[in-house]
mmCIF file of C-alpha atoms in Angstrom:
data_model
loop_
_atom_site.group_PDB
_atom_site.id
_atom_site.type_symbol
_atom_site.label_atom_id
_atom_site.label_comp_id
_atom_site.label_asym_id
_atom_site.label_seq_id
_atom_site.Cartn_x
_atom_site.Cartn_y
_atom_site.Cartn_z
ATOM 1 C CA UNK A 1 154.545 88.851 111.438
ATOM 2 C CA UNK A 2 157.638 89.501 109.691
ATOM 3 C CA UNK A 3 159.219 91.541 107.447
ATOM 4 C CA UNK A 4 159.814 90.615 104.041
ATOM 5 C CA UNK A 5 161.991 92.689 101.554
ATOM 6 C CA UNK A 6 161.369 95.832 103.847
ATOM 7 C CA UNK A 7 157.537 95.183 103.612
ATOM 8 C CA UNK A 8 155.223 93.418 106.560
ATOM 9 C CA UNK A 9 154.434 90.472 105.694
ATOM 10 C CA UNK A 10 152.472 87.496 107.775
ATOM 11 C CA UNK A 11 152.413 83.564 106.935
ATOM 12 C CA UNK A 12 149.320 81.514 106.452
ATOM 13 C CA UNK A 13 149.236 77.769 107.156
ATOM 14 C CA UNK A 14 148.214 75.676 104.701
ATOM 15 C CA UNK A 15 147.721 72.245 105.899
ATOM 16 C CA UNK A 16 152.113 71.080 106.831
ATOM 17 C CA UNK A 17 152.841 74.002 104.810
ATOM 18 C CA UNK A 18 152.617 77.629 104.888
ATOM 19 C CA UNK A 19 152.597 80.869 102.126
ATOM 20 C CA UNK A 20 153.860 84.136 102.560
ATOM 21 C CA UNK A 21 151.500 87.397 101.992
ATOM 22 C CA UNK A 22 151.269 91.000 103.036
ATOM 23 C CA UNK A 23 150.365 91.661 105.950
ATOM 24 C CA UNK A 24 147.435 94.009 105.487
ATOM 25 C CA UNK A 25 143.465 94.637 105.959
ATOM 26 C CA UNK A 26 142.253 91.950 103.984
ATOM 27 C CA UNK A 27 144.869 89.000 104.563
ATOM 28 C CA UNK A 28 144.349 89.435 108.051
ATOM 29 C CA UNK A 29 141.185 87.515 107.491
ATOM 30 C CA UNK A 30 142.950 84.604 107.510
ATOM 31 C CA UNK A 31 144.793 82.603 108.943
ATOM 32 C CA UNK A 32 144.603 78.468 108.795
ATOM 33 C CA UNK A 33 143.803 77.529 105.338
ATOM 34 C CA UNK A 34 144.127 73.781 106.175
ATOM 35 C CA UNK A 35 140.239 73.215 105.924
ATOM 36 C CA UNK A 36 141.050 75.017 102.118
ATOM 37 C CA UNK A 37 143.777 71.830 101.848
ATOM 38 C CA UNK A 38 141.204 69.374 103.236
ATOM 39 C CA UNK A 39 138.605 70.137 101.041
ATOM 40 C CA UNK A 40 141.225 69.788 97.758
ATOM 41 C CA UNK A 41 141.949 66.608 99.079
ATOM 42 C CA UNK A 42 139.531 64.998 98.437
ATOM 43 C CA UNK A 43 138.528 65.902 94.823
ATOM 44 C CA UNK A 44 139.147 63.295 92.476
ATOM 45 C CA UNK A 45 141.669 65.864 90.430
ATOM 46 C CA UNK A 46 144.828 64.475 88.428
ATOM 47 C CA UNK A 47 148.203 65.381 89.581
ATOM 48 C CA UNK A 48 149.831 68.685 88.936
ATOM 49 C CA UNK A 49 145.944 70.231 87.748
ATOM 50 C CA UNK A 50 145.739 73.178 85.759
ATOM 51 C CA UNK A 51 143.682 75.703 87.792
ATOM 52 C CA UNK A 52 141.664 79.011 86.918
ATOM 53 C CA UNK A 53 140.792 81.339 90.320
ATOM 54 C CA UNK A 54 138.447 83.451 88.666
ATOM 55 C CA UNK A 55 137.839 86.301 91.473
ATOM 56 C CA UNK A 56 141.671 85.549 92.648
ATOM 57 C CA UNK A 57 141.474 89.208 94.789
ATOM 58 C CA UNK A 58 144.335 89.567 96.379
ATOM 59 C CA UNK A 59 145.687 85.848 95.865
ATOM 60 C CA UNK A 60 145.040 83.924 99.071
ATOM 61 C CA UNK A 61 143.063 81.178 97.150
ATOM 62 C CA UNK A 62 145.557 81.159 94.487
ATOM 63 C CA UNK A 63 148.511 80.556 96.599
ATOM 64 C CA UNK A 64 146.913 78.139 98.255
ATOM 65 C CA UNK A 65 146.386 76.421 95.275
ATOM 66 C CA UNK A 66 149.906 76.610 94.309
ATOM 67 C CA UNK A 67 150.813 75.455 97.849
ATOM 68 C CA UNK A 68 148.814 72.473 97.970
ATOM 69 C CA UNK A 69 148.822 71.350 94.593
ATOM 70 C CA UNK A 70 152.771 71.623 94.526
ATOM 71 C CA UNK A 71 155.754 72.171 91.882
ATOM 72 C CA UNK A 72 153.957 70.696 88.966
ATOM 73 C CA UNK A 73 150.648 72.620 89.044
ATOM 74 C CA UNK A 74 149.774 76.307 86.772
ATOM 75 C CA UNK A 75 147.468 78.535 88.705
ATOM 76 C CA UNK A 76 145.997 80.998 86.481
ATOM 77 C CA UNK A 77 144.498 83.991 88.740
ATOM 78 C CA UNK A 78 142.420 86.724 87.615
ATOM 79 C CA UNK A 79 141.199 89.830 89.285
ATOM 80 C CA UNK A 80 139.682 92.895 87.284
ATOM 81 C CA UNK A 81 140.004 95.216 90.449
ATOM 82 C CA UNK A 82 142.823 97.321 89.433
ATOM 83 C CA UNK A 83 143.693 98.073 93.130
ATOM 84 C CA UNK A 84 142.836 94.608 94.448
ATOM 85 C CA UNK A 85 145.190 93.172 91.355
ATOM 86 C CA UNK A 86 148.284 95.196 92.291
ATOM 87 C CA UNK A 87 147.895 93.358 96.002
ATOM 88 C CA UNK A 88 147.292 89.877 93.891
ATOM 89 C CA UNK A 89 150.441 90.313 92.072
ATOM 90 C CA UNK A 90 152.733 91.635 94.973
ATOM 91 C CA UNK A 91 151.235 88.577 96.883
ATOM 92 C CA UNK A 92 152.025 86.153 94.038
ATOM 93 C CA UNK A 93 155.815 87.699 93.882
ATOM 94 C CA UNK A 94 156.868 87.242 97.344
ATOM 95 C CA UNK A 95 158.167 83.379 97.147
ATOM 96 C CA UNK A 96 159.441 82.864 93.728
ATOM 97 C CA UNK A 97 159.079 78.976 94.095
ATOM 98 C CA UNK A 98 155.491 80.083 93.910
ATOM 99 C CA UNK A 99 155.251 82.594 92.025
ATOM 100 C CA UNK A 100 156.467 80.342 89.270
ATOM 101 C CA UNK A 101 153.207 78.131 89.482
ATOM 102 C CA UNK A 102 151.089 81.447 89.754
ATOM 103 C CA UNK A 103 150.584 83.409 86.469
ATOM 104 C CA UNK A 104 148.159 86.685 87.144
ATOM 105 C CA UNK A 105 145.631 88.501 84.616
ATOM 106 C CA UNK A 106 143.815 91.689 85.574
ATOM 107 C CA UNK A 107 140.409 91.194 84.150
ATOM 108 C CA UNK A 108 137.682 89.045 84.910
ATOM 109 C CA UNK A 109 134.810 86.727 83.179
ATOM 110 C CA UNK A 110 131.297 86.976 81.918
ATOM 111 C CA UNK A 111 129.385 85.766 79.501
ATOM 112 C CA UNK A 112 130.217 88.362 76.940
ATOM 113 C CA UNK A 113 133.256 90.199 76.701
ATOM 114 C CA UNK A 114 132.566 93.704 77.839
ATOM 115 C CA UNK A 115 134.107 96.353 79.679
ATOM 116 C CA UNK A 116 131.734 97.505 82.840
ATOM 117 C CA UNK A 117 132.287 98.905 86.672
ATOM 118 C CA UNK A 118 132.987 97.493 89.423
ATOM 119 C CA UNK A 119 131.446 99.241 92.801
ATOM 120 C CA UNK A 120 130.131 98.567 96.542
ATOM 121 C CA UNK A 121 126.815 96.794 96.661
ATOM 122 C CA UNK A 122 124.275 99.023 98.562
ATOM 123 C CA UNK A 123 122.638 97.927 101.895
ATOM 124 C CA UNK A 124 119.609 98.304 99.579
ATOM 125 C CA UNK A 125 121.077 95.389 97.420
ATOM 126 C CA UNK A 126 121.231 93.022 101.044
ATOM 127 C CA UNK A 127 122.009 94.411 104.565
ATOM 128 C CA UNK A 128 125.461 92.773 104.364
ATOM 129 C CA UNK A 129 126.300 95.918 102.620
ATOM 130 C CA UNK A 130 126.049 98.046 105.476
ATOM 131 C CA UNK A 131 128.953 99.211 106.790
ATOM 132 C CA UNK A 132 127.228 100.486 110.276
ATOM 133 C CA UNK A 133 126.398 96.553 110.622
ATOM 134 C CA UNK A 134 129.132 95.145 108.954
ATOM 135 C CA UNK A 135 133.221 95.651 108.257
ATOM 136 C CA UNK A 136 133.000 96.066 104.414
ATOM 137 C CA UNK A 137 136.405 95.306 102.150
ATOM 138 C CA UNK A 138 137.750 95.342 98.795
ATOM 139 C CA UNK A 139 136.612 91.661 98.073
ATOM 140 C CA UNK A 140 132.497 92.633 97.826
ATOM 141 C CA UNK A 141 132.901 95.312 94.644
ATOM 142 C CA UNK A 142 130.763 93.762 91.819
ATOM 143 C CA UNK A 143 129.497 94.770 88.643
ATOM 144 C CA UNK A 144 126.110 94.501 89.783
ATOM 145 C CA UNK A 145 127.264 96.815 93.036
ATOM 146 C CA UNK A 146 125.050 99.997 92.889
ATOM 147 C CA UNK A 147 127.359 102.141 94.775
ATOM 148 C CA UNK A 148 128.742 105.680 93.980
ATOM 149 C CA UNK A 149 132.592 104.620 93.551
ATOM 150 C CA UNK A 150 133.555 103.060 90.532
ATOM 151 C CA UNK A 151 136.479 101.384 89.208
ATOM 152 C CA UNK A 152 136.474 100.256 85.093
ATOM 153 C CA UNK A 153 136.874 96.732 84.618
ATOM 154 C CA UNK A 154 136.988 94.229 81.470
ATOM 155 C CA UNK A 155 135.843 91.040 81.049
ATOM 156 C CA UNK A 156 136.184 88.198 78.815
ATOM 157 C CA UNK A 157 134.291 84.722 78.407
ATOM 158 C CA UNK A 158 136.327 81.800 79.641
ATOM 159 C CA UNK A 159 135.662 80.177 76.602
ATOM 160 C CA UNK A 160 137.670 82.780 74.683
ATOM 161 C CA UNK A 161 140.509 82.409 77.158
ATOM 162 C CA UNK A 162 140.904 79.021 76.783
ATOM 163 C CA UNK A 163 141.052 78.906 73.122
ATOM 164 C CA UNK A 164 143.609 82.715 73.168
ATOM 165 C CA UNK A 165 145.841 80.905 75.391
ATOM 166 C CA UNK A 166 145.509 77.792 73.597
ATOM 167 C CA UNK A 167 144.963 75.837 77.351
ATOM 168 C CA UNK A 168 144.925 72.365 76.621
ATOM 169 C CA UNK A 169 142.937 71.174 80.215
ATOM 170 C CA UNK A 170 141.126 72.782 82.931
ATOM 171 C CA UNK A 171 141.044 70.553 86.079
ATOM 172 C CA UNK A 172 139.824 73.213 88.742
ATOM 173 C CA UNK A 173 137.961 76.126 88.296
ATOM 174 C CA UNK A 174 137.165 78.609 91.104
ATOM 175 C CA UNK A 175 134.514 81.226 90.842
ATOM 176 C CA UNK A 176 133.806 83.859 93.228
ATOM 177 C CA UNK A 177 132.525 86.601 91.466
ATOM 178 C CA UNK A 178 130.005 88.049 93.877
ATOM 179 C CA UNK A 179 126.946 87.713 92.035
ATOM 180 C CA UNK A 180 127.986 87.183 88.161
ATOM 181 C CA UNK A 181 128.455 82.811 88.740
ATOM 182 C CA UNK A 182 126.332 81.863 86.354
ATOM 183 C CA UNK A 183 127.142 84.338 83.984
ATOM 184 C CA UNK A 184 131.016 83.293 84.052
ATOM 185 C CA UNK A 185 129.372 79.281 83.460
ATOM 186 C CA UNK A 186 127.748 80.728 80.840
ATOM 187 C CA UNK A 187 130.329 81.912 79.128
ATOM 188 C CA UNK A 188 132.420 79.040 79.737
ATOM 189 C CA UNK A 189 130.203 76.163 78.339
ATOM 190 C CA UNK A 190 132.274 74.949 75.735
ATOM 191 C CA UNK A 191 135.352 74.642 78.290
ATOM 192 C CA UNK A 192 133.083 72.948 80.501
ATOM 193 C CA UNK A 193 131.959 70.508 78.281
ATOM 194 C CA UNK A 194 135.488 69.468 76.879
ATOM 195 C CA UNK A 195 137.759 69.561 79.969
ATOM 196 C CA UNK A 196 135.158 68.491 82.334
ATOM 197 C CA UNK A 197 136.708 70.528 85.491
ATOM 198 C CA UNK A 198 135.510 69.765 88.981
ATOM 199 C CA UNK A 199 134.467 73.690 90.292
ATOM 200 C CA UNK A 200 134.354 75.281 93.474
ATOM 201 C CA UNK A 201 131.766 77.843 93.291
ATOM 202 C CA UNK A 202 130.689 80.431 95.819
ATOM 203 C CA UNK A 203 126.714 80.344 95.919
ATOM 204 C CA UNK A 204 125.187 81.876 99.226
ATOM 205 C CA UNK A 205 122.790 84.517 100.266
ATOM 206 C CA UNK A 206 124.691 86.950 98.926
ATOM 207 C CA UNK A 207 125.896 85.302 95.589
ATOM 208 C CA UNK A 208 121.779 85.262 95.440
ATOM 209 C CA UNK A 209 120.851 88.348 96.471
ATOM 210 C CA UNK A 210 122.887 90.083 93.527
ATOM 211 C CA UNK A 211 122.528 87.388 90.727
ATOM 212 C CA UNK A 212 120.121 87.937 87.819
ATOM 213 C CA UNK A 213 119.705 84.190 88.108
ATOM 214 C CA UNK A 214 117.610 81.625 90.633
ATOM 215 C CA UNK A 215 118.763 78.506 91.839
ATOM 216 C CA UNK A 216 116.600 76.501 89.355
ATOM 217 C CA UNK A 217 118.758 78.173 86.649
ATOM 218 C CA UNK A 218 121.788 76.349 88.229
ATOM 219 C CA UNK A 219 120.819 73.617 88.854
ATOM 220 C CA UNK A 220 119.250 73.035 85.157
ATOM 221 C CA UNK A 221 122.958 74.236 84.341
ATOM 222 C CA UNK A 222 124.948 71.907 86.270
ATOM 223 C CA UNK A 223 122.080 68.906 85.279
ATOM 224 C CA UNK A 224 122.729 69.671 81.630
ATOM 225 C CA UNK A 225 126.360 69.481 81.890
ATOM 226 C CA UNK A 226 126.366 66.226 84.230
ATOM 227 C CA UNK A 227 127.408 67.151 87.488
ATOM 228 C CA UNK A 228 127.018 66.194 91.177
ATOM 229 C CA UNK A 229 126.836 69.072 93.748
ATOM 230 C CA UNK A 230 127.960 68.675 96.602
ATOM 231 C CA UNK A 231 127.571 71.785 99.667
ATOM 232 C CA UNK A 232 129.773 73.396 102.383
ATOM 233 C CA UNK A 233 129.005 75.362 105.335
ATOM 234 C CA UNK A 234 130.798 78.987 105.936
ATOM 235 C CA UNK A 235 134.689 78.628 106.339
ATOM 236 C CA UNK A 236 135.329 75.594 104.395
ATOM 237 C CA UNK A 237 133.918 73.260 106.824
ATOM 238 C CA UNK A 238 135.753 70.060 105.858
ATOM 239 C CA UNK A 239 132.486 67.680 105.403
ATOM 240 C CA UNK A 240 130.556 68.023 102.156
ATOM 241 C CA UNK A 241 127.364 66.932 102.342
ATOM 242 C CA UNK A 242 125.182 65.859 98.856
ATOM 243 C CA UNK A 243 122.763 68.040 97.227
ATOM 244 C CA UNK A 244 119.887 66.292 96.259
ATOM 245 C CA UNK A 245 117.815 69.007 94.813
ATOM 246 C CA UNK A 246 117.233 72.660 93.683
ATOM 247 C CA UNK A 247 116.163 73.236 97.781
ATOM 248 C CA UNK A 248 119.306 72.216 98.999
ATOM 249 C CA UNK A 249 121.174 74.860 97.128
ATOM 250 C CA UNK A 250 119.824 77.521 99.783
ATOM 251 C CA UNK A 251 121.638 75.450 102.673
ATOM 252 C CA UNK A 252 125.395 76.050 102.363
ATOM 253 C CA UNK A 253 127.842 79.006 101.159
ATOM 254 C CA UNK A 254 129.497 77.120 99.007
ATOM 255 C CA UNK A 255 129.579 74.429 96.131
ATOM 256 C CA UNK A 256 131.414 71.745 94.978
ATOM 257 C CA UNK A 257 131.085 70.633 91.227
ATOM 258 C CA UNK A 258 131.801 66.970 90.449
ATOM 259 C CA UNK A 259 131.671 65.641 87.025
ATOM 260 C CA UNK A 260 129.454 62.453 87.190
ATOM 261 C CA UNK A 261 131.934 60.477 85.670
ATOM 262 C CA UNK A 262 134.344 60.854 88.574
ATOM 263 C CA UNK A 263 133.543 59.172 91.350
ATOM 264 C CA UNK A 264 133.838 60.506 95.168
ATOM 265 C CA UNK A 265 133.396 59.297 98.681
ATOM 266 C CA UNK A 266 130.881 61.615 100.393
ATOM 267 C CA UNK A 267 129.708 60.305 103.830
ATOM 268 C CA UNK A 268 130.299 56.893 103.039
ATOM 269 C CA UNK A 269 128.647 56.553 99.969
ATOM 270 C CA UNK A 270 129.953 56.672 96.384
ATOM 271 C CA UNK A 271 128.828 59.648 94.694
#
């Protein structure tokens, strides 16, 4: 721990390097993001990639991003919590060599642009949600949350980003938006489609659980737009292993989104 402009601050390895962030509740839930650097590794992504963290919270993902990815990259982070942002963009100011890769927005992405609430999924909604069985933190408020507390958000389509901000590539997208994935897809299609990202996409029992949509709705997405999928296990475990069909999808916490045209090396084999 140290202290860091007369705040507490704690540093985070990422793979021979290491970021700066406060040292509170919710950073404290990590600590090596090396298996974070692994798993970049190995996507077939162009030097210094243009990135969008879409569900940045309070910028771990984001600065590891920037970390990994180096001097040449743009990050572009976005978290409609308006307490969770105001954490993202201390976070993002504490290194300025950083914070100069990092740009921050505080609203989200849907597939419409709307303004909505953000609250605490019930234990009704999935028993993750119960704070008598589970520590509960900032990071699980959704918009399809049912609970009491509610902060405003706004959201925009990515699609309308993109051309607003005139972003000329997309090499990485990162979507963990507890429950509204496929919406955010949605409203990203045309991006998709031109700057052919690869995606990292959180898609697990609870991603599920509050989704309007099944897991033969993404996989007809990501069929349409030619990808590969590729799964990993809680915690970034470093091997991805092929998904060969909509039944696989229920096997890992995470995806990986490969354009077919790009080729990678997944347990020996050329995918």
């Amino acid at each position: 721990m140290e202290t860091h402009r007369s705040v507490r601050t704690r540093r985070l390895t990422v793979g021979s390097k290491s970021v700066t962030v406060l040292d509170d509740e919710m950073s404290r839930n990590y600590e090596d993001l090396t298996p974070v650097s692994r798993v970049l590794a190995q996507l077939p992504l162009p030097p210094n990639p243009t990135v969008l963290d879409i569900g940045a919270n309070i910028g771990i993902m984001s600065l590891a991003f920037a970390t990994h990815f180096g001097p040449g990259c743009k990050v572009h982070a976005f978290e409609p919590h308006r307490v969770t942002f105001e954490t993202l963009r201390r976070n993002v100011g504490l290194e300025a060599n950083l914070a100069s890769r990092v740009e921050v927005f505080d609203f989200g992405f849907s597939d419409r642009r709307e303004t909505c609430y953000l609250s605490m999924p019930t234990p009704a909604q999935h028993r993750r949600y119960d704070p008598k069985e589970s520590q509960l933190n900032i990071g699980l408020y959704s918009v399809k949350g049912d609970g009491a507390e509610r902060f405003e958000c706004h959201l925009i389509t990515v699609d309308e980003f993109v051309e607003a901000r005139s972003v000329r590539t997309i090499d990485l997208m990162k979507i963990d938006v507890e429950g509204v994935e496929y919406e955010v897809l949605s409203g990203g299609e045309k991006s998709i489609g031109k700057c052919r990202p690869c995606m990292l996409l959180e898609y697990n029992e609870l991603t599920r659980a509050l989704s309007d949509h099944g897991c033969e709705e993404y996989w007809e997405f990501f069929e349409r737009h030619g990808y590969n999928l590729f799964g990993l296990s809680r915690n970034w475990n470093t091997k991805m292993a092929n998904v060969r069909s909509v039944n696989d999808l229920l096997a890992f916490h995470d995806l990986i989104c490969i354009p077919r045209e790009r080729a990678v090396l997944v347990d020996g084999g050329v995918y």
